[in-house]
Amino acid sequence: MDGHGVTLTYDRAQFTTLWPLCNWWIDFDYYDAAGSRYKHVQGQAHGGRCMVNGNVRVDFGTGPQLWKTGRACAVLYTNAIRLTQQCHSLHP
């Protein structure tokens, strides 16, 4: 995640595992202060590529975007199974 407060330019996530993950992807979900999801960015599936290290980056277009106070979460999936998620707080 790059930005300050609730102003973000891009979001990114990286993973490192002990075993290769196949057919993996990372989704990004954004929640407001009440816990309601207001934005979902579907990650691109990396089918056929088994990896122990992977990363993705989502650009939000030109210039920083203003998000709501709440949480931004990256969710890691493999073979349609949710493995884990990491969330960060967004606040002014």
PDB file of N, CA and C in Angstrom:
ATOM      1  N   MET A   1       0.852  -1.150   0.000  1.00  0.00           N
ATOM      2  CA  MET A   1       0.000   0.000   0.000  1.00  0.00           C
ATOM      3  C   MET A   1       0.906   1.223   0.000  1.00  0.00           C
ATOM      4  N   ASP A   2       0.612   2.170  -0.878  1.00  0.00           N
ATOM      5  CA  ASP A   2       1.383   3.397  -0.925  1.00  0.00           C
ATOM      6  C   ASP A   2       0.434   4.570  -0.772  1.00  0.00           C
ATOM      7  N   GLY A   3       0.730   5.427   0.160  1.00  0.00           N
ATOM      8  CA  GLY A   3      -0.098   6.601   0.380  1.00  0.00           C
ATOM      9  C   GLY A   3       0.035   7.061   1.816  1.00  0.00           C
ATOM     10  N   HIS A   4      -0.898   7.903   2.206  1.00  0.00           N
ATOM     11  CA  HIS A   4      -0.895   8.445   3.556  1.00  0.00           C
ATOM     12  C   HIS A   4      -2.342   8.626   4.006  1.00  0.00           C
ATOM     13  N   GLY A   5      -2.663   8.155   5.218  1.00  0.00           N
ATOM     14  CA  GLY A   5      -4.026   8.281   5.714  1.00  0.00           C
ATOM     15  C   GLY A   5      -4.993   7.474   4.870  1.00  0.00           C
ATOM     16  N   VAL A   6      -5.984   8.157   4.284  1.00  0.00           N
ATOM     17  CA  VAL A   6      -6.965   7.483   3.440  1.00  0.00           C
ATOM     18  C   VAL A   6      -6.726   7.781   1.960  1.00  0.00           C
ATOM     19  N   THR A   7      -5.575   8.360   1.633  1.00  0.00           N
ATOM     20  CA  THR A   7      -5.216   8.652   0.250  1.00  0.00           C
ATOM     21  C   THR A   7      -4.228   7.594  -0.226  1.00  0.00           C
ATOM     22  N   LEU A   8      -4.648   6.763  -1.197  1.00  0.00           N
ATOM     23  CA  LEU A   8      -3.814   5.671  -1.684  1.00  0.00           C
ATOM     24  C   LEU A   8      -3.533   5.827  -3.171  1.00  0.00           C
ATOM     25  N   THR A   9      -2.309   5.515  -3.579  1.00  0.00           N
ATOM     26  CA  THR A   9      -1.925   5.536  -4.983  1.00  0.00           C
ATOM     27  C   THR A   9      -2.023   4.140  -5.582  1.00  0.00           C
ATOM     28  N   TYR A  10      -1.584   3.128  -4.838  1.00  0.00           N
ATOM     29  CA  TYR A  10      -1.693   1.740  -5.276  1.00  0.00           C
ATOM     30  C   TYR A  10      -1.709   0.837  -4.058  1.00  0.00           C
ATOM     31  N   ASP A  11      -2.096  -0.392  -4.268  1.00  0.00           N
ATOM     32  CA  ASP A  11      -2.087  -1.406  -3.222  1.00  0.00           C
ATOM     33  C   ASP A  11      -1.288  -2.584  -3.752  1.00  0.00           C
ATOM     34  N   ARG A  12      -0.582  -3.264  -2.874  1.00  0.00           N
ATOM     35  CA  ARG A  12       0.175  -4.426  -3.300  1.00  0.00           C
ATOM     36  C   ARG A  12       0.246  -5.423  -2.158  1.00  0.00           C
ATOM     37  N   ALA A  13       0.516  -6.671  -2.506  1.00  0.00           N
ATOM     38  CA  ALA A  13       0.647  -7.734  -1.520  1.00  0.00           C
ATOM     39  C   ALA A  13       1.687  -8.730  -2.013  1.00  0.00           C
ATOM     40  N   GLN A  14       2.333  -9.362  -1.063  1.00  0.00           N
ATOM     41  CA  GLN A  14       3.381 -10.339  -1.364  1.00  0.00           C
ATOM     42  C   GLN A  14       3.259 -11.485  -0.379  1.00  0.00           C
ATOM     43  N   PHE A  15       3.593 -12.686  -0.831  1.00  0.00           N
ATOM     44  CA  PHE A  15       3.605 -13.828   0.081  1.00  0.00           C
ATOM     45  C   PHE A  15       4.869 -14.644  -0.126  1.00  0.00           C
ATOM     46  N   THR A  16       5.264 -15.344   0.920  1.00  0.00           N
ATOM     47  CA  THR A  16       6.359 -16.314   0.885  1.00  0.00           C
ATOM     48  C   THR A  16       5.889 -17.521   1.689  1.00  0.00           C
ATOM     49  N   THR A  17       5.983 -18.709   1.107  1.00  0.00           N
ATOM     50  CA  THR A  17       5.534 -19.925   1.777  1.00  0.00           C
ATOM     51  C   THR A  17       6.643 -20.976   1.780  1.00  0.00           C
ATOM     52  N   LEU A  18       6.444 -22.001   2.573  1.00  0.00           N
ATOM     53  CA  LEU A  18       7.393 -23.116   2.612  1.00  0.00           C
ATOM     54  C   LEU A  18       7.141 -24.113   1.487  1.00  0.00           C
ATOM     55  N   TRP A  19       5.904 -24.122   0.955  1.00  0.00           N
ATOM     56  CA  TRP A  19       5.556 -25.034  -0.119  1.00  0.00           C
ATOM     57  C   TRP A  19       4.973 -24.216  -1.279  1.00  0.00           C
ATOM     58  N   PRO A  20       5.107 -24.707  -2.494  1.00  0.00           N
ATOM     59  CA  PRO A  20       4.586 -23.970  -3.642  1.00  0.00           C
ATOM     60  C   PRO A  20       3.059 -23.883  -3.628  1.00  0.00           C
ATOM     61  N   LEU A  21       2.540 -22.706  -3.934  1.00  0.00           N
ATOM     62  CA  LEU A  21       1.111 -22.510  -4.109  1.00  0.00           C
ATOM     63  C   LEU A  21       0.810 -22.518  -5.602  1.00  0.00           C
ATOM     64  N   CYS A  22      -0.196 -23.278  -5.984  1.00  0.00           N
ATOM     65  CA  CYS A  22      -0.610 -23.349  -7.382  1.00  0.00           C
ATOM     66  C   CYS A  22      -1.983 -22.693  -7.519  1.00  0.00           C
ATOM     67  N   ASN A  23      -2.257 -22.157  -8.695  1.00  0.00           N
ATOM     68  CA  ASN A  23      -3.551 -21.534  -8.967  1.00  0.00           C
ATOM     69  C   ASN A  23      -3.927 -20.522  -7.883  1.00  0.00           C
ATOM     70  N   TRP A  24      -3.038 -19.596  -7.631  1.00  0.00           N
ATOM     71  CA  TRP A  24      -3.244 -18.630  -6.556  1.00  0.00           C
ATOM     72  C   TRP A  24      -3.656 -17.269  -7.109  1.00  0.00           C
ATOM     73  N   TRP A  25      -4.285 -16.467  -6.237  1.00  0.00           N
ATOM     74  CA  TRP A  25      -4.585 -15.076  -6.539  1.00  0.00           C
ATOM     75  C   TRP A  25      -4.779 -14.320  -5.234  1.00  0.00           C
ATOM     76  N   ILE A  26      -4.727 -13.004  -5.307  1.00  0.00           N
ATOM     77  CA  ILE A  26      -4.915 -12.138  -4.152  1.00  0.00           C
ATOM     78  C   ILE A  26      -6.007 -11.134  -4.485  1.00  0.00           C
ATOM     79  N   ASP A  27      -7.052 -11.105  -3.651  1.00  0.00           N
ATOM     80  CA  ASP A  27      -8.114 -10.104  -3.773  1.00  0.00           C
ATOM     81  C   ASP A  27      -7.843  -8.979  -2.778  1.00  0.00           C
ATOM     82  N   PHE A  28      -8.346  -7.794  -3.090  1.00  0.00           N
ATOM     83  CA  PHE A  28      -8.253  -6.654  -2.183  1.00  0.00           C
ATOM     84  C   PHE A  28      -9.671  -6.226  -1.829  1.00  0.00           C
ATOM     85  N   ASP A  29      -9.947  -6.117  -0.529  1.00  0.00           N
ATOM     86  CA  ASP A  29     -11.259  -5.703  -0.037  1.00  0.00           C
ATOM     87  C   ASP A  29     -11.088  -4.483   0.856  1.00  0.00           C
ATOM     88  N   TYR A  30     -12.037  -3.559   0.736  1.00  0.00           N
ATOM     89  CA  TYR A  30     -11.991  -2.308   1.489  1.00  0.00           C
ATOM     90  C   TYR A  30     -13.278  -2.167   2.282  1.00  0.00           C
ATOM     91  N   TYR A  31     -13.136  -1.900   3.589  1.00  0.00           N
ATOM     92  CA  TYR A  31     -14.259  -1.833   4.516  1.00  0.00           C
ATOM     93  C   TYR A  31     -14.314  -0.456   5.162  1.00  0.00           C
ATOM     94  N   ASP A  32     -15.533   0.040   5.372  1.00  0.00           N
ATOM     95  CA  ASP A  32     -15.675   1.328   6.056  1.00  0.00           C
ATOM     96  C   ASP A  32     -15.575   1.117   7.568  1.00  0.00           C
ATOM     97  N   ALA A  33     -15.710   2.183   8.326  1.00  0.00           N
ATOM     98  CA  ALA A  33     -15.560   2.121   9.789  1.00  0.00           C
ATOM     99  C   ALA A  33     -16.606   1.223  10.438  1.00  0.00           C
ATOM    100  N   ALA A  34     -17.754   1.033   9.792  1.00  0.00           N
ATOM    101  CA  ALA A  34     -18.811   0.170  10.333  1.00  0.00           C
ATOM    102  C   ALA A  34     -18.585  -1.301   9.981  1.00  0.00           C
ATOM    103  N   GLY A  35     -17.542  -1.592   9.182  1.00  0.00           N
ATOM    104  CA  GLY A  35     -17.241  -2.966   8.808  1.00  0.00           C
ATOM    105  C   GLY A  35     -17.918  -3.443   7.542  1.00  0.00           C
ATOM    106  N   SER A  36     -18.579  -2.539   6.821  1.00  0.00           N
ATOM    107  CA  SER A  36     -19.244  -2.911   5.560  1.00  0.00           C
ATOM    108  C   SER A  36     -18.258  -2.797   4.399  1.00  0.00           C
ATOM    109  N   ARG A  37     -18.204  -3.837   3.582  1.00  0.00           N
ATOM    110  CA  ARG A  37     -17.318  -3.800   2.423  1.00  0.00           C
ATOM    111  C   ARG A  37     -17.912  -2.874   1.375  1.00  0.00           C
ATOM    112  N   TYR A  38     -17.117  -1.900   0.907  1.00  0.00           N
ATOM    113  CA  TYR A  38     -17.594  -0.969  -0.105  1.00  0.00           C
ATOM    114  C   TYR A  38     -16.840  -1.091  -1.426  1.00  0.00           C
ATOM    115  N   LYS A  39     -15.737  -1.829  -1.448  1.00  0.00           N
ATOM    116  CA  LYS A  39     -15.016  -2.026  -2.704  1.00  0.00           C
ATOM    117  C   LYS A  39     -14.323  -3.383  -2.668  1.00  0.00           C
ATOM    118  N   HIS A  40     -14.360  -4.070  -3.822  1.00  0.00           N
ATOM    119  CA  HIS A  40     -13.703  -5.371  -3.972  1.00  0.00           C
ATOM    120  C   HIS A  40     -12.928  -5.342  -5.281  1.00  0.00           C
ATOM    121  N   VAL A  41     -11.666  -5.698  -5.226  1.00  0.00           N
ATOM    122  CA  VAL A  41     -10.845  -5.804  -6.431  1.00  0.00           C
ATOM    123  C   VAL A  41     -10.455  -7.269  -6.574  1.00  0.00           C
ATOM    124  N   GLN A  42     -11.004  -7.917  -7.602  1.00  0.00           N
ATOM    125  CA  GLN A  42     -10.731  -9.334  -7.861  1.00  0.00           C
ATOM    126  C   GLN A  42      -9.325  -9.484  -8.428  1.00  0.00           C
ATOM    127  N   GLY A  43      -8.528 -10.328  -7.810  1.00  0.00           N
ATOM    128  CA  GLY A  43      -7.176 -10.572  -8.288  1.00  0.00           C
ATOM    129  C   GLY A  43      -7.144 -11.485  -9.494  1.00  0.00           C
ATOM    130  N   GLN A  44      -6.089 -11.377 -10.249  1.00  0.00           N
ATOM    131  CA  GLN A  44      -5.901 -12.223 -11.426  1.00  0.00           C
ATOM    132  C   GLN A  44      -5.338 -13.571 -10.983  1.00  0.00           C
ATOM    133  N   ALA A  45      -5.956 -14.661 -11.453  1.00  0.00           N
ATOM    134  CA  ALA A  45      -5.495 -15.999 -11.103  1.00  0.00           C
ATOM    135  C   ALA A  45      -4.185 -16.308 -11.821  1.00  0.00           C
ATOM    136  N   HIS A  46      -3.303 -16.947 -11.105  1.00  0.00           N
ATOM    137  CA  HIS A  46      -2.012 -17.364 -11.653  1.00  0.00           C
ATOM    138  C   HIS A  46      -2.037 -18.884 -11.791  1.00  0.00           C
ATOM    139  N   GLY A  47      -2.845 -19.362 -12.727  1.00  0.00           N
ATOM    140  CA  GLY A  47      -3.020 -20.785 -12.944  1.00  0.00           C
ATOM    141  C   GLY A  47      -1.804 -21.405 -13.605  1.00  0.00           C
ATOM    142  N   GLY A  48      -1.475 -22.596 -13.174  1.00  0.00           N
ATOM    143  CA  GLY A  48      -0.361 -23.322 -13.772  1.00  0.00           C
ATOM    144  C   GLY A  48       1.001 -22.867 -13.304  1.00  0.00           C
ATOM    145  N   ARG A  49       1.054 -21.810 -12.537  1.00  0.00           N
ATOM    146  CA  ARG A  49       2.330 -21.321 -12.020  1.00  0.00           C
ATOM    147  C   ARG A  49       2.378 -21.575 -10.515  1.00  0.00           C
ATOM    148  N   CYS A  50       3.111 -22.565 -10.101  1.00  0.00           N
ATOM    149  CA  CYS A  50       3.266 -22.873  -8.681  1.00  0.00           C
ATOM    150  C   CYS A  50       4.473 -22.105  -8.161  1.00  0.00           C
ATOM    151  N   MET A  51       4.266 -21.353  -7.078  1.00  0.00           N
ATOM    152  CA  MET A  51       5.312 -20.465  -6.586  1.00  0.00           C
ATOM    153  C   MET A  51       5.396 -20.492  -5.066  1.00  0.00           C
ATOM    154  N   VAL A  52       6.591 -20.260  -4.540  1.00  0.00           N
ATOM    155  CA  VAL A  52       6.762 -20.074  -3.101  1.00  0.00           C
ATOM    156  C   VAL A  52       6.833 -18.585  -2.763  1.00  0.00           C
ATOM    157  N   ASN A  53       7.068 -17.745  -3.751  1.00  0.00           N
ATOM    158  CA  ASN A  53       7.054 -16.290  -3.596  1.00  0.00           C
ATOM    159  C   ASN A  53       6.169 -15.715  -4.683  1.00  0.00           C
ATOM    160  N   GLY A  54       5.259 -14.854  -4.306  1.00  0.00           N
ATOM    161  CA  GLY A  54       4.397 -14.209  -5.289  1.00  0.00           C
ATOM    162  C   GLY A  54       4.050 -12.815  -4.835  1.00  0.00           C
ATOM    163  N   ASN A  55       3.736 -11.953  -5.781  1.00  0.00           N
ATOM    164  CA  ASN A  55       3.307 -10.611  -5.440  1.00  0.00           C
ATOM    165  C   ASN A  55       2.408 -10.054  -6.528  1.00  0.00           C
ATOM    166  N   VAL A  56       1.564  -9.121  -6.131  1.00  0.00           N
ATOM    167  CA  VAL A  56       0.677  -8.429  -7.060  1.00  0.00           C
ATOM    168  C   VAL A  56       0.623  -6.956  -6.668  1.00  0.00           C
ATOM    169  N   ARG A  57       0.273  -6.145  -7.647  1.00  0.00           N
ATOM    170  CA  ARG A  57       0.110  -4.708  -7.419  1.00  0.00           C
ATOM    171  C   ARG A  57      -1.133  -4.261  -8.167  1.00  0.00           C
ATOM    172  N   VAL A  58      -1.948  -3.450  -7.505  1.00  0.00           N
ATOM    173  CA  VAL A  58      -3.145  -2.888  -8.102  1.00  0.00           C
ATOM    174  C   VAL A  58      -2.981  -1.374  -8.127  1.00  0.00           C
ATOM    175  N   ASP A  59      -2.933  -0.800  -9.336  1.00  0.00           N
ATOM    176  CA  ASP A  59      -2.858   0.651  -9.479  1.00  0.00           C
ATOM    177  C   ASP A  59      -4.265   1.219  -9.546  1.00  0.00           C
ATOM    178  N   PHE A  60      -4.462   2.371  -8.943  1.00  0.00           N
ATOM    179  CA  PHE A  60      -5.776   2.990  -8.890  1.00  0.00           C
ATOM    180  C   PHE A  60      -5.939   4.105  -9.918  1.00  0.00           C
ATOM    181  N   GLY A  61      -5.180   4.062 -10.990  1.00  0.00           N
ATOM    182  CA  GLY A  61      -5.302   5.080 -12.022  1.00  0.00           C
ATOM    183  C   GLY A  61      -4.389   6.262 -11.756  1.00  0.00           C
ATOM    184  N   THR A  62      -4.670   7.365 -12.401  1.00  0.00           N
ATOM    185  CA  THR A  62      -3.815   8.536 -12.269  1.00  0.00           C
ATOM    186  C   THR A  62      -4.069   9.252 -10.954  1.00  0.00           C
ATOM    187  N   GLY A  63      -3.020   9.493 -10.232  1.00  0.00           N
ATOM    188  CA  GLY A  63      -3.119  10.223  -8.975  1.00  0.00           C
ATOM    189  C   GLY A  63      -3.688   9.402  -7.849  1.00  0.00           C
ATOM    190  N   PRO A  64      -3.508   9.865  -6.628  1.00  0.00           N
ATOM    191  CA  PRO A  64      -4.022   9.141  -5.466  1.00  0.00           C
ATOM    192  C   PRO A  64      -5.544   9.183  -5.392  1.00  0.00           C
ATOM    193  N   GLN A  65      -6.106   8.149  -4.812  1.00  0.00           N
ATOM    194  CA  GLN A  65      -7.549   8.034  -4.615  1.00  0.00           C
ATOM    195  C   GLN A  65      -7.860   8.183  -3.128  1.00  0.00           C
ATOM    196  N   LEU A  66      -8.979   8.793  -2.815  1.00  0.00           N
ATOM    197  CA  LEU A  66      -9.396   8.982  -1.435  1.00  0.00           C
ATOM    198  C   LEU A  66     -10.330   7.845  -1.040  1.00  0.00           C
ATOM    199  N   TRP A  67      -9.970   7.100  -0.010  1.00  0.00           N
ATOM    200  CA  TRP A  67     -10.760   5.977   0.473  1.00  0.00           C
ATOM    201  C   TRP A  67     -11.435   6.357   1.774  1.00  0.00           C
ATOM    202  N   LYS A  68     -12.336   5.512   2.239  1.00  0.00           N
ATOM    203  CA  LYS A  68     -13.034   5.744   3.496  1.00  0.00           C
ATOM    204  C   LYS A  68     -12.186   5.286   4.679  1.00  0.00           C
ATOM    205  N   THR A  69     -12.423   5.872   5.831  1.00  0.00           N
ATOM    206  CA  THR A  69     -11.803   5.390   7.066  1.00  0.00           C
ATOM    207  C   THR A  69     -12.290   3.968   7.315  1.00  0.00           C
ATOM    208  N   GLY A  70     -11.381   3.073   7.651  1.00  0.00           N
ATOM    209  CA  GLY A  70     -11.748   1.675   7.896  1.00  0.00           C
ATOM    210  C   GLY A  70     -10.558   0.762   7.715  1.00  0.00           C
ATOM    211  N   ARG A  71     -10.729  -0.313   6.939  1.00  0.00           N
ATOM    212  CA  ARG A  71      -9.667  -1.297   6.728  1.00  0.00           C
ATOM    213  C   ARG A  71      -9.492  -1.598   5.246  1.00  0.00           C
ATOM    214  N   ALA A  72      -8.252  -1.899   4.884  1.00  0.00           N
ATOM    215  CA  ALA A  72      -7.918  -2.408   3.553  1.00  0.00           C
ATOM    216  C   ALA A  72      -7.298  -3.782   3.768  1.00  0.00           C
ATOM    217  N   CYS A  73      -7.832  -4.799   3.096  1.00  0.00           N
ATOM    218  CA  CYS A  73      -7.385  -6.173   3.317  1.00  0.00           C
ATOM    219  C   CYS A  73      -6.945  -6.835   2.008  1.00  0.00           C
ATOM    220  N   ALA A  74      -5.852  -7.581   2.087  1.00  0.00           N
ATOM    221  CA  ALA A  74      -5.401  -8.434   0.988  1.00  0.00           C
ATOM    222  C   ALA A  74      -5.702  -9.872   1.407  1.00  0.00           C
ATOM    223  N   VAL A  75      -6.359 -10.630   0.526  1.00  0.00           N
ATOM    224  CA  VAL A  75      -6.788 -11.998   0.851  1.00  0.00           C
ATOM    225  C   VAL A  75      -6.141 -12.948  -0.155  1.00  0.00           C
ATOM    226  N   LEU A  76      -5.384 -13.926   0.347  1.00  0.00           N
ATOM    227  CA  LEU A  76      -4.674 -14.892  -0.491  1.00  0.00           C
ATOM    228  C   LEU A  76      -5.500 -16.164  -0.646  1.00  0.00           C
ATOM    229  N   TYR A  77      -5.692 -16.582  -1.907  1.00  0.00           N
ATOM    230  CA  TYR A  77      -6.415 -17.806  -2.245  1.00  0.00           C
ATOM    231  C   TYR A  77      -5.512 -18.738  -3.041  1.00  0.00           C
ATOM    232  N   THR A  78      -5.737 -20.038  -2.889  1.00  0.00           N
ATOM    233  CA  THR A  78      -5.124 -21.035  -3.755  1.00  0.00           C
ATOM    234  C   THR A  78      -6.156 -22.122  -4.017  1.00  0.00           C
ATOM    235  N   ASN A  79      -6.315 -22.491  -5.280  1.00  0.00           N
ATOM    236  CA  ASN A  79      -7.299 -23.512  -5.661  1.00  0.00           C
ATOM    237  C   ASN A  79      -8.671 -23.236  -5.044  1.00  0.00           C
ATOM    238  N   ALA A  80      -9.087 -21.966  -5.058  1.00  0.00           N
ATOM    239  CA  ALA A  80     -10.381 -21.508  -4.550  1.00  0.00           C
ATOM    240  C   ALA A  80     -10.543 -21.694  -3.043  1.00  0.00           C
ATOM    241  N   ILE A  81      -9.435 -21.847  -2.312  1.00  0.00           N
ATOM    242  CA  ILE A  81      -9.458 -21.953  -0.857  1.00  0.00           C
ATOM    243  C   ILE A  81      -8.790 -20.707  -0.280  1.00  0.00           C
ATOM    244  N   ARG A  82      -9.500 -20.030   0.614  1.00  0.00           N
ATOM    245  CA  ARG A  82      -8.947 -18.840   1.269  1.00  0.00           C
ATOM    246  C   ARG A  82      -7.908 -19.279   2.293  1.00  0.00           C
ATOM    247  N   LEU A  83      -6.662 -18.841   2.100  1.00  0.00           N
ATOM    248  CA  LEU A  83      -5.598 -19.248   3.010  1.00  0.00           C
ATOM    249  C   LEU A  83      -5.410 -18.280   4.165  1.00  0.00           C
ATOM    250  N   THR A  84      -5.330 -16.992   3.848  1.00  0.00           N
ATOM    251  CA  THR A  84      -5.070 -16.004   4.890  1.00  0.00           C
ATOM    252  C   THR A  84      -5.414 -14.621   4.383  1.00  0.00           C
ATOM    253  N   GLN A  85      -5.448 -13.667   5.301  1.00  0.00           N
ATOM    254  CA  GLN A  85      -5.634 -12.275   4.919  1.00  0.00           C
ATOM    255  C   GLN A  85      -4.810 -11.379   5.834  1.00  0.00           C
ATOM    256  N   GLN A  86      -4.439 -10.229   5.323  1.00  0.00           N
ATOM    257  CA  GLN A  86      -3.714  -9.219   6.082  1.00  0.00           C
ATOM    258  C   GLN A  86      -4.461  -7.902   5.880  1.00  0.00           C
ATOM    259  N   CYS A  87      -4.794  -7.224   6.980  1.00  0.00           N
ATOM    260  CA  CYS A  87      -5.528  -5.966   6.892  1.00  0.00           C
ATOM    261  C   CYS A  87      -4.714  -4.827   7.501  1.00  0.00           C
ATOM    262  N   HIS A  88      -4.946  -3.640   6.960  1.00  0.00           N
ATOM    263  CA  HIS A  88      -4.322  -2.420   7.469  1.00  0.00           C
ATOM    264  C   HIS A  88      -5.426  -1.408   7.745  1.00  0.00           C
ATOM    265  N   SER A  89      -5.238  -0.627   8.774  1.00  0.00           N
ATOM    266  CA  SER A  89      -6.212   0.427   9.100  1.00  0.00           C
ATOM    267  C   SER A  89      -5.985   1.648   8.227  1.00  0.00           C
ATOM    268  N   LEU A  90      -7.077   2.217   7.770  1.00  0.00           N
ATOM    269  CA  LEU A  90      -7.023   3.467   7.012  1.00  0.00           C
ATOM    270  C   LEU A  90      -7.721   4.543   7.857  1.00  0.00           C
ATOM    271  N   HIS A  91      -7.004   5.583   8.146  1.00  0.00           N
ATOM    272  CA  HIS A  91      -7.611   6.692   8.898  1.00  0.00           C
ATOM    273  C   HIS A  91      -6.831   7.967   8.585  1.00  0.00           C
ATOM    274  N   PRO A  92      -7.528   9.114   8.650  1.00  0.00           N
ATOM    275  CA  PRO A  92      -6.866  10.381   8.314  1.00  0.00           C
ATOM    276  C   PRO A  92      -5.741  10.714   9.284  1.00  0.00           C
TER     277      PRO A  92
END
